[in-house]
Tab-separated table of C-alpha atoms in Angstrom:
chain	number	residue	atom	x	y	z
A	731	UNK	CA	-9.662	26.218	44.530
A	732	UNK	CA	-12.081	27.930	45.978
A	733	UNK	CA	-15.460	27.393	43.663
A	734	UNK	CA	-14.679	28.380	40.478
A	735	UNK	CA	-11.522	30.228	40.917
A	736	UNK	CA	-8.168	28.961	40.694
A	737	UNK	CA	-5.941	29.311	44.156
A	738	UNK	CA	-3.470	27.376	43.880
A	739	UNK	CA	-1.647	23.773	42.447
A	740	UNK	CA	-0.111	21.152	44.015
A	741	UNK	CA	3.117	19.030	41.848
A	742	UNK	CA	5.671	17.082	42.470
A	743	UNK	CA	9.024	17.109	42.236
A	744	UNK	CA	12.307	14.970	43.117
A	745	UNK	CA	9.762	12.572	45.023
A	746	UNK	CA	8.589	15.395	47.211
A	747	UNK	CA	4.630	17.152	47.029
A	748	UNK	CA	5.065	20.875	46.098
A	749	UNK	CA	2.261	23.405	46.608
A	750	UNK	CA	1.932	26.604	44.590
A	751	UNK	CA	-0.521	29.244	45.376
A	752	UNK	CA	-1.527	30.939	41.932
A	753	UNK	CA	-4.539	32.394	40.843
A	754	UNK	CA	-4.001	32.259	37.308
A	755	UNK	CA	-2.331	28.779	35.205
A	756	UNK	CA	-0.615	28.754	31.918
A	757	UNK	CA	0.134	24.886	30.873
A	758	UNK	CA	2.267	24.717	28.240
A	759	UNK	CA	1.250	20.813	27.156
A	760	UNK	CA	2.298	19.445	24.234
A	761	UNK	CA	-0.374	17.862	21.771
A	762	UNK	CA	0.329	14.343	23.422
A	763	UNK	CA	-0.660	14.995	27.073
A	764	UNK	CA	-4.082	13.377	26.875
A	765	UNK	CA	-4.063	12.635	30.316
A	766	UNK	CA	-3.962	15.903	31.286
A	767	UNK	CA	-6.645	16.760	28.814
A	768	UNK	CA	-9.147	14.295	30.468
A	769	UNK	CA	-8.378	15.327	34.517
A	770	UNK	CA	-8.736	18.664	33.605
A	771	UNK	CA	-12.097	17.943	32.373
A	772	UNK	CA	-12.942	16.077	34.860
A	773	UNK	CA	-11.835	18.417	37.239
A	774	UNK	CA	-14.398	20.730	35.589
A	775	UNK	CA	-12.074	22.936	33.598
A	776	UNK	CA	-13.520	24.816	31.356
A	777	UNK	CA	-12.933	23.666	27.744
A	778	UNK	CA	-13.931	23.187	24.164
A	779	UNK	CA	-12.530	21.462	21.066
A	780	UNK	CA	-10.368	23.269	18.409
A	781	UNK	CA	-9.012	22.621	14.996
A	782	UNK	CA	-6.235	21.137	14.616
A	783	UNK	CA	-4.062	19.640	11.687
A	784	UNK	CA	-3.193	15.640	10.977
A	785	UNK	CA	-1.833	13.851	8.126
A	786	UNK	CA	1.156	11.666	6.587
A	787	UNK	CA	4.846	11.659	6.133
A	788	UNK	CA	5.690	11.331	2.549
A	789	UNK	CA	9.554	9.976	1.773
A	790	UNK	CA	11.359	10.703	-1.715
A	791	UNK	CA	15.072	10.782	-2.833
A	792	UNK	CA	17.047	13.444	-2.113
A	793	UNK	CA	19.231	13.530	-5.142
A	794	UNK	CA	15.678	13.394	-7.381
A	795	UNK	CA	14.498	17.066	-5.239
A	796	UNK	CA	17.528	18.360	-6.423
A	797	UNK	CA	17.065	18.138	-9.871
A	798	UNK	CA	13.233	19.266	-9.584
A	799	UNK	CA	14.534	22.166	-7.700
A	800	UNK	CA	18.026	22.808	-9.404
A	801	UNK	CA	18.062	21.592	-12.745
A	802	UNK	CA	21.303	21.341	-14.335
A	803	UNK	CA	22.444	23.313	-11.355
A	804	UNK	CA	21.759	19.808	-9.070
A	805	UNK	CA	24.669	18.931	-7.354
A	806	UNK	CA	27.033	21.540	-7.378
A	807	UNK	CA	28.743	22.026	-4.033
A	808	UNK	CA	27.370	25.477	-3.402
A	809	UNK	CA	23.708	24.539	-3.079
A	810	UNK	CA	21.992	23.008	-0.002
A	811	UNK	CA	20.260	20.124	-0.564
A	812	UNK	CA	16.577	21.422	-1.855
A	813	UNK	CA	13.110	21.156	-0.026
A	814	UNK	CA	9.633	22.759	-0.398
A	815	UNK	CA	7.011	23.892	0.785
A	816	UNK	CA	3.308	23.606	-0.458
A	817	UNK	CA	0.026	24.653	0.919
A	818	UNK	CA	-3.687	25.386	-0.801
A	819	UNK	CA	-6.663	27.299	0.945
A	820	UNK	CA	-10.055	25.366	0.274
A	821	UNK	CA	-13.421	27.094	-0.283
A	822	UNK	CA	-14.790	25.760	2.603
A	823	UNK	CA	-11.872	27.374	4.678
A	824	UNK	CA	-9.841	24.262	5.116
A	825	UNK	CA	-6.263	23.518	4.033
A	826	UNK	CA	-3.474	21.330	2.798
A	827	UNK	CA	-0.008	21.819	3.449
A	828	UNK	CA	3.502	20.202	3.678
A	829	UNK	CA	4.735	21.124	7.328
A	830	UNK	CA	8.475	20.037	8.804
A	831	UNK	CA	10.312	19.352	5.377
A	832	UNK	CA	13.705	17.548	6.059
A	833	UNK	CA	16.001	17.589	3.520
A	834	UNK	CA	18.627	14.501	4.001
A	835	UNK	CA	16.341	13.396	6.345
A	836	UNK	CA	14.646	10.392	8.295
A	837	UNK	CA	11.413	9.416	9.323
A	838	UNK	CA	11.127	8.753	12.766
A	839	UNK	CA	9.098	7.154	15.524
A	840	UNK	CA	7.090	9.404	17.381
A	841	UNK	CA	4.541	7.705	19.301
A	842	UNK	CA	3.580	8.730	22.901
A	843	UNK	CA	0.906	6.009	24.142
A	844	UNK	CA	1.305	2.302	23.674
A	845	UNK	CA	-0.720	0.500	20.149
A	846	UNK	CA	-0.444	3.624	18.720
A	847	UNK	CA	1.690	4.537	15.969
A	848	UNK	CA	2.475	8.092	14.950
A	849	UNK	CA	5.907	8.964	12.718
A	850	UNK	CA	7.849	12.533	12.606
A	851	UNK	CA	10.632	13.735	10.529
A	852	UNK	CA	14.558	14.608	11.314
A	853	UNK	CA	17.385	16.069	9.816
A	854	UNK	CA	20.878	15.531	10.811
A	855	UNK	CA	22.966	19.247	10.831
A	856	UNK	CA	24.924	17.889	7.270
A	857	UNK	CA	21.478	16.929	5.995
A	858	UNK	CA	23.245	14.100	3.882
A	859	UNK	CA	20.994	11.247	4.168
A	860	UNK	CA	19.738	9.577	0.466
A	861	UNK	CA	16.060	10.696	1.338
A	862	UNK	CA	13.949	13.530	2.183
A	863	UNK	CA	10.706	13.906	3.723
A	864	UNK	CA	7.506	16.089	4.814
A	865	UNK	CA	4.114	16.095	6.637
A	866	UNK	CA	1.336	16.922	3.923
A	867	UNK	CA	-1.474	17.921	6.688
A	868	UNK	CA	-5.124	19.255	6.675
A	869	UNK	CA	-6.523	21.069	8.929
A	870	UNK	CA	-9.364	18.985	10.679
A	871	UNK	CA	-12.159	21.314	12.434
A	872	UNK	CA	-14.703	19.720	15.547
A	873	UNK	CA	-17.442	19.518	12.763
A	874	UNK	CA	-15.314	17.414	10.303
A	875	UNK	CA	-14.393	15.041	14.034
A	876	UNK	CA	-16.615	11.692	14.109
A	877	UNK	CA	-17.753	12.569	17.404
A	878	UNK	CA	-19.083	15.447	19.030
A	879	UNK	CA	-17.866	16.314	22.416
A	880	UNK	CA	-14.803	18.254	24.024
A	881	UNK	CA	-11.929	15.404	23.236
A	882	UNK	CA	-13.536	14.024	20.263
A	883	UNK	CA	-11.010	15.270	18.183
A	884	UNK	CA	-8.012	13.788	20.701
A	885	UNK	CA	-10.037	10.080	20.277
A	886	UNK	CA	-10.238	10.484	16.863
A	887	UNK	CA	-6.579	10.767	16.531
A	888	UNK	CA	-6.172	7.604	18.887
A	889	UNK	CA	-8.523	6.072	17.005
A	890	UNK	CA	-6.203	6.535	14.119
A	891	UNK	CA	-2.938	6.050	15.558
A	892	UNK	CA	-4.563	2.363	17.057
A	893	UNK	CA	-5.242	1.620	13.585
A	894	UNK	CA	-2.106	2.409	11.863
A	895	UNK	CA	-0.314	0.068	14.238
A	896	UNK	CA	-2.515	-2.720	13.363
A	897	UNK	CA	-1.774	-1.965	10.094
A	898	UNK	CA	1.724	-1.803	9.947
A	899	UNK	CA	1.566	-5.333	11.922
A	900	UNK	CA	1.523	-4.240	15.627
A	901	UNK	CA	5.126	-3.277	16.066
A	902	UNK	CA	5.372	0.012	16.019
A	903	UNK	CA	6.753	-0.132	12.075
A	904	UNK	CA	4.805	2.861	10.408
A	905	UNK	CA	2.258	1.068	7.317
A	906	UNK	CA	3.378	2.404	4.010
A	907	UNK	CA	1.681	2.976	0.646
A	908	UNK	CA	3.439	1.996	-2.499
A	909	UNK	CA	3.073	5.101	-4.598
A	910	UNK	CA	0.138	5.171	-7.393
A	911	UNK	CA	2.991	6.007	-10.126
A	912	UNK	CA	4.611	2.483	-9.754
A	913	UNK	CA	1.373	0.854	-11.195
A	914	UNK	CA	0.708	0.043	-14.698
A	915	UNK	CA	-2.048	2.449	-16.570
A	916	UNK	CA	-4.951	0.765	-17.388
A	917	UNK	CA	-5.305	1.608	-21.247
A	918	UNK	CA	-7.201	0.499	-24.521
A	919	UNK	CA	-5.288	-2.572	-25.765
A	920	UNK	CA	-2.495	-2.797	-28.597
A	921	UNK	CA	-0.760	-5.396	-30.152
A	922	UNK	CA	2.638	-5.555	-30.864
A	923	UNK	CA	4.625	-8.327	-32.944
A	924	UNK	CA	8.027	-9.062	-33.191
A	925	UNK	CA	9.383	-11.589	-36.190
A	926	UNK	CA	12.372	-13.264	-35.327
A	927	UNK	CA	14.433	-16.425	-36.606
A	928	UNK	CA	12.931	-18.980	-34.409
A	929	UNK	CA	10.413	-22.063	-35.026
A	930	UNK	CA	7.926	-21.635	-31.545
A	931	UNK	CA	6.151	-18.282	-31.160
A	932	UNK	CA	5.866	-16.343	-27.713
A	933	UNK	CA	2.761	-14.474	-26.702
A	934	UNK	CA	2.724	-12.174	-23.685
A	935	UNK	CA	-0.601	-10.534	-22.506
A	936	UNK	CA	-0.671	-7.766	-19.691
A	937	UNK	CA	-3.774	-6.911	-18.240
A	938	UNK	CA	-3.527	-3.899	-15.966
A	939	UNK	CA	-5.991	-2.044	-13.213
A	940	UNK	CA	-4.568	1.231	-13.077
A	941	UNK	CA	-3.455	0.891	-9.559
A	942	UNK	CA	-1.231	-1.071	-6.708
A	943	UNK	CA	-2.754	-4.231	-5.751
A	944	UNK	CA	-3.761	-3.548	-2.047
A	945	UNK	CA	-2.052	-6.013	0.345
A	946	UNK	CA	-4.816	-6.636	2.622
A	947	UNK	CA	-6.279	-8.205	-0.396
A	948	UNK	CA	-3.308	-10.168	-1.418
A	949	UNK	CA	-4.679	-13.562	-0.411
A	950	UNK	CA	-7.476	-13.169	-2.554
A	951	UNK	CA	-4.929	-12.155	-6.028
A	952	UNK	CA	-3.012	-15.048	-5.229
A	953	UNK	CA	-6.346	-17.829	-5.304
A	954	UNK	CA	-7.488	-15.582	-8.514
A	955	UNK	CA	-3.944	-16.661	-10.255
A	956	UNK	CA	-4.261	-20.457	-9.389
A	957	UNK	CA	-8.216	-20.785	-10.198
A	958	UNK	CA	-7.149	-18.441	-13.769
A	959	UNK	CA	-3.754	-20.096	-14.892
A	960	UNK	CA	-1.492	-20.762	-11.972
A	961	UNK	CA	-1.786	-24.786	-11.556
A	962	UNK	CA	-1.971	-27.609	-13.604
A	963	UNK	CA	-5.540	-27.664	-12.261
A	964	UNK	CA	-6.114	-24.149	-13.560
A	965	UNK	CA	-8.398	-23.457	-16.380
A	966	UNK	CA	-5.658	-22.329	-19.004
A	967	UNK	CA	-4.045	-25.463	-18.418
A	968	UNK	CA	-6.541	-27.486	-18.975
A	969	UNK	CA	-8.411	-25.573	-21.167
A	970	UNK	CA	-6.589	-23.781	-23.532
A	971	UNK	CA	-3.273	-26.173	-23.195
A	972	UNK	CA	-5.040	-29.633	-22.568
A	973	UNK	CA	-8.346	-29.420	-24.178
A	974	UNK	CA	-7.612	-27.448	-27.296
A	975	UNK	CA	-4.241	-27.895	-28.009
A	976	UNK	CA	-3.276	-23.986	-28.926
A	977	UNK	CA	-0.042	-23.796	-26.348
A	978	UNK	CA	2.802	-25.452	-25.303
A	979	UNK	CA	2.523	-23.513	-21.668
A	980	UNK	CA	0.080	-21.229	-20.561
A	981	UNK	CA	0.283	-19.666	-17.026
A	982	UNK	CA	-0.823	-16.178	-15.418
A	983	UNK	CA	0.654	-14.207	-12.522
A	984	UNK	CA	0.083	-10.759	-11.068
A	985	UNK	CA	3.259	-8.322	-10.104
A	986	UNK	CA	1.406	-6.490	-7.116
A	987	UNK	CA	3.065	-3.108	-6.949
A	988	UNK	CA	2.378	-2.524	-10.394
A	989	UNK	CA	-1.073	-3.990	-10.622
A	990	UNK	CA	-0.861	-6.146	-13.598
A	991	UNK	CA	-1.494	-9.612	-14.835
A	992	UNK	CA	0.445	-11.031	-17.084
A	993	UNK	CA	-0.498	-14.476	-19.334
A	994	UNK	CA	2.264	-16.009	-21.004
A	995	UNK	CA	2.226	-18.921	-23.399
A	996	UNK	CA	4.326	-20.444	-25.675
A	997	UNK	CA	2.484	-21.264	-29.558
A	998	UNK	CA	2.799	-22.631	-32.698
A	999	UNK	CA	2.755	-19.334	-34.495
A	1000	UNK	CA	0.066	-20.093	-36.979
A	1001	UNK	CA	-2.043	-20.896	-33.368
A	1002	UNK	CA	-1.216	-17.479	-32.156
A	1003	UNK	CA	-4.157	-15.354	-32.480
A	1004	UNK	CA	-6.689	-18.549	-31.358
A	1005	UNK	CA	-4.474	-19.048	-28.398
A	1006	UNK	CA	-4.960	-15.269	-27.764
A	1007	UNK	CA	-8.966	-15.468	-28.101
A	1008	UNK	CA	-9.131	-18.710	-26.025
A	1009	UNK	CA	-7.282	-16.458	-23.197
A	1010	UNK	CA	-9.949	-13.687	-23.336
A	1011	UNK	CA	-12.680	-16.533	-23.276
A	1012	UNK	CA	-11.239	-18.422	-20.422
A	1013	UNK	CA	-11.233	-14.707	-18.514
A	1014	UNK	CA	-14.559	-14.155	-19.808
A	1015	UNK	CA	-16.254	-17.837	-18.552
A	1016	UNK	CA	-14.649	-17.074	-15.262
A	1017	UNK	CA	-16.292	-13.809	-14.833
A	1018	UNK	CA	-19.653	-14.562	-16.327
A	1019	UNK	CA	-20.070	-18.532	-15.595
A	1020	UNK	CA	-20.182	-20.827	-12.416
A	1021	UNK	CA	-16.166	-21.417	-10.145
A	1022	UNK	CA	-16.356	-24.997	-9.449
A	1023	UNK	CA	-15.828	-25.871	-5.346
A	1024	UNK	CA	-12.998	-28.239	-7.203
A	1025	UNK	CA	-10.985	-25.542	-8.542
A	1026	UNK	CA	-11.251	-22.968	-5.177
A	1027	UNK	CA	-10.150	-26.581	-3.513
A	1028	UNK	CA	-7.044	-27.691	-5.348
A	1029	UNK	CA	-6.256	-23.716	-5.777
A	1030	UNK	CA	-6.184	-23.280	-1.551
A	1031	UNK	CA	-4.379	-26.991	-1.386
A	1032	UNK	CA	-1.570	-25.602	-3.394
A	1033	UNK	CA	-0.859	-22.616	-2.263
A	1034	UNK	CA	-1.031	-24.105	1.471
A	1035	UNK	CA	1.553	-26.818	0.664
A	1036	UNK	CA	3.668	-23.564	-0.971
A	1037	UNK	CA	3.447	-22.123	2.321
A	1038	UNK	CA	3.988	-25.140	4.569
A	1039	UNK	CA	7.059	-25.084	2.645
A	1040	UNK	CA	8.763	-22.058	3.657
A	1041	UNK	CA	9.751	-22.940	6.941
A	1042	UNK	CA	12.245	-25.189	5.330
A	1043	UNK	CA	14.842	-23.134	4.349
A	1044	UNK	CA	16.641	-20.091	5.566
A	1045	UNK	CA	16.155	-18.353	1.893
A	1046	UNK	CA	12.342	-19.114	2.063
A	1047	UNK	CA	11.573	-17.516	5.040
A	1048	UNK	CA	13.705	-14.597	4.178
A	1049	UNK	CA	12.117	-13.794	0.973
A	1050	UNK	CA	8.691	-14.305	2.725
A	1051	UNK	CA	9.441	-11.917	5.351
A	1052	UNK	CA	11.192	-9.788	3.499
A	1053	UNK	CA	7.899	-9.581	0.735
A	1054	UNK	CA	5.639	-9.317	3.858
A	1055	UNK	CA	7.572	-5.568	4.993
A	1056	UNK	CA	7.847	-4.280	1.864
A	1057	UNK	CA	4.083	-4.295	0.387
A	1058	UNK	CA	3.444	-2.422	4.094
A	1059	UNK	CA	0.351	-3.763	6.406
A	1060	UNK	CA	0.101	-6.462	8.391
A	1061	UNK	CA	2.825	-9.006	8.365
A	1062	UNK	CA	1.318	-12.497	8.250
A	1063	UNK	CA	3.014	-15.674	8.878
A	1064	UNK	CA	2.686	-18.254	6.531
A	1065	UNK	CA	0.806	-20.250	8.464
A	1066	UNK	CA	-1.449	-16.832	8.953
A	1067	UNK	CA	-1.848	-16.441	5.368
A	1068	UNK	CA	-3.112	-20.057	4.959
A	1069	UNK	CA	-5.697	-19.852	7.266
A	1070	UNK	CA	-7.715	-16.803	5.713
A	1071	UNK	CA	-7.245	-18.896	2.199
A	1072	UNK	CA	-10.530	-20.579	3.663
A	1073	UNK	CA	-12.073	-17.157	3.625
A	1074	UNK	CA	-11.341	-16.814	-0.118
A	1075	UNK	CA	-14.645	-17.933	-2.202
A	1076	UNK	CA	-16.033	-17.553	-5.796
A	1077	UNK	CA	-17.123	-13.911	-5.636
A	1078	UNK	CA	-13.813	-12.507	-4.377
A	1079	UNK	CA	-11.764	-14.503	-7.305
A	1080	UNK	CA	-14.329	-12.791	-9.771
A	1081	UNK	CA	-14.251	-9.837	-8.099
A	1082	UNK	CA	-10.236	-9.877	-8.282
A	1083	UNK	CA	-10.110	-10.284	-12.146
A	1084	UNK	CA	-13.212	-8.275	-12.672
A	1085	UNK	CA	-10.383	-5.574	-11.831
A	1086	UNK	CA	-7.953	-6.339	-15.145
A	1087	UNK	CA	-8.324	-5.583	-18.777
A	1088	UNK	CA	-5.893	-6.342	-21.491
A	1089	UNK	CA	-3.825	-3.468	-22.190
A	1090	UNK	CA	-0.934	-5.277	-24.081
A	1091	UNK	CA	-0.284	-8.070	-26.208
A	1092	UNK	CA	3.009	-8.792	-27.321
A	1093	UNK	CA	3.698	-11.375	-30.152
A	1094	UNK	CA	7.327	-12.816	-31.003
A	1095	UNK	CA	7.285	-14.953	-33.723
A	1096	UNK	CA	9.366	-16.522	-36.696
A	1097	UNK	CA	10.258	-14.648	-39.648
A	1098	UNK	CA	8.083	-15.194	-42.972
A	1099	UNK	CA	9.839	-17.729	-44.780
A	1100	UNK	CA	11.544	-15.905	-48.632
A	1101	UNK	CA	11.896	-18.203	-51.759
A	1102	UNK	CA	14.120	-17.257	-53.731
């Protein structure tokens, strides 16, 4: 160049320098080409940050589009399979919208730098795979970028693609988020009883959040089940079963997609409804009163042996791997996972069933007896 104006390039090609003389350059980059982005700054290019759009893939069945779209038309042989397209103008002059709908298609891998992770979508020409997907997008404008500068928006979306590939575990596997509607609403409770012809009575409490347990938070659910009602050491065991008498068994557990808890105990039936109110107070002493050292101990002890055990069968480690992919996030070892149980203390196991309130309780129990 000669100052400020353009005279020429030099490239190569097949191994061998090239030099074109040009006084005017169109580069026709891609998105992705960060590093010519930064030596054209540095070579004192002229440039300044735009918006741009960034966002998600989201995955559904194929066969459940086609009824939305169809109705009882849905699979007749005439009709494509069905996509969409959706978009909404903000008042601030943003917008959200579903970009590159595949219909029978796949997510794919996309990235273009190493530690980052970014997905696309595909269709094969038949478009006959069991799922569909999209990009739902908003448009992202250099004041809404966390820094200021010329690339700040292309380090922001490093930034982002760095972290999604910690998330999903390092490996380039995309992190997932189990959709909201698989959870369990989070309602007033309601009792329900059953009478049946049998002598000992079954109660069944759910306590619900409203929402999928998060996985990063997973280790923390699982010390809140042992401290609550998990263990022989756990204070419905010896509480409610030992101490007062008012079960036969009485053990909690939390399903994680849905976000629930569920207590289940097996009672005289006349003992129902104390067993029931010894639950809530157990919860409530929990919550409210001091967690012994004891009881985070011999909670972390046995959930460590659990996962010292694992290794020692093909099935074991299959199911825990298996588990591990599908909540999405990092995938942890079980040694990993044992480790950060020394992280877990008093506050998180409150703050865990601080989360649940008793939505449901269920009651099966004998028939009144008739004289006759």
């Amino acid at each position: 160049r000669e100052g400020d104006q353009l005279t020429g390039l030099t490239y190569e090609q097949a191994g061998e320098s090239c030099a074109l003389p040009c006084r005017h350059l169109i580069l026709a980059i891609g998105h992705s080409a960060r590093d010519t982005f930064r030596m054209l700054l540095d070579a004192g290019v002229p440039m300044e940050p735009k918006a741009f759009s960034m966002g998600v893939r989201i995955e559904h069945l194929q066969s459940w589009l086609n009824q939305t779209q169809y109705g009882p038309s849905a699979g007749h042989p005439a009709l494509p399979p069905a996509d969409y397209k959706l978009s909404v103008h903000l008042p601030d002059g943003g917008s959200a919208y579903t970009f590159c709908m595949c219909p029978g298609g796949y997510v794919v891998a996309a990235a273009s730098e190493e530690g980052g992770v970014v997905t696309n979508g595909m269709s094969n020409a038949d478009r006959d795979g069991e799922n569909c997907n999209s990009a739902v997008l908003v448009t992202l404008k250099p004041e809404d970028f966390p820094t200021s500068g010329t690339l700040g928006g292309m380090e922001w979306q490093r930034q982002l693609e760095e972290a999604c590939f910690r998330q999903g575990g390092a490996n380039y596997r995309a992190p997932a988020q189990l959709p909201s509607f698989l959870a369990m609403p989070a309602v007033p409770a309601q009792h329900f009883e059953e009478k049946l012809d049998l002598v000992q009575a079954k109660l069944c409490m759910l306590f619900t959040m409203g929402r999928p347990a998060d996985p990063e938070e997973l280790d923390a659910y699982r010390m809140a089940m042992c401290v609550f009602g998990g263990l022989p050491t756990s204070r419905l065991f010896l509480n409610v079963r030992e101490k007062q008498s008012l079960c036969y068994y009485c053990a909690s557990r939390i399903t994680a997609a849905s976000g629930c808890m569920m207590v289940d105990s097996g009672v005289e039936p006349a003992n129902a409804q104390k067993a029931e109110a010894a639950i809530l107070a157990e919860l409530k002493n929990l919550l409210e009163g001091p967690i012994a050292p004891e009881e985070l101990e011999n909670a972390r002890l046995a959930l460590a042996s659990g996962m010292a055990g694992v290794g020692d069968s093909l099935a074991s480690l299959e199911n825990w791997y298996f588990g591990e992919i599908m909540r999405g996030g990092c995938v942890s070892t079980p040694e990993e996972a044992a480790a950060r149980l020394e992280t877990i203390g008093a506050d998180e196991v409150r703050d865990i069933l601080r989360r649940f309130t008793l939505s449901v309780s269920y009651l099966v129990t004998q028939k009144e007896e008739t004289h006759g």
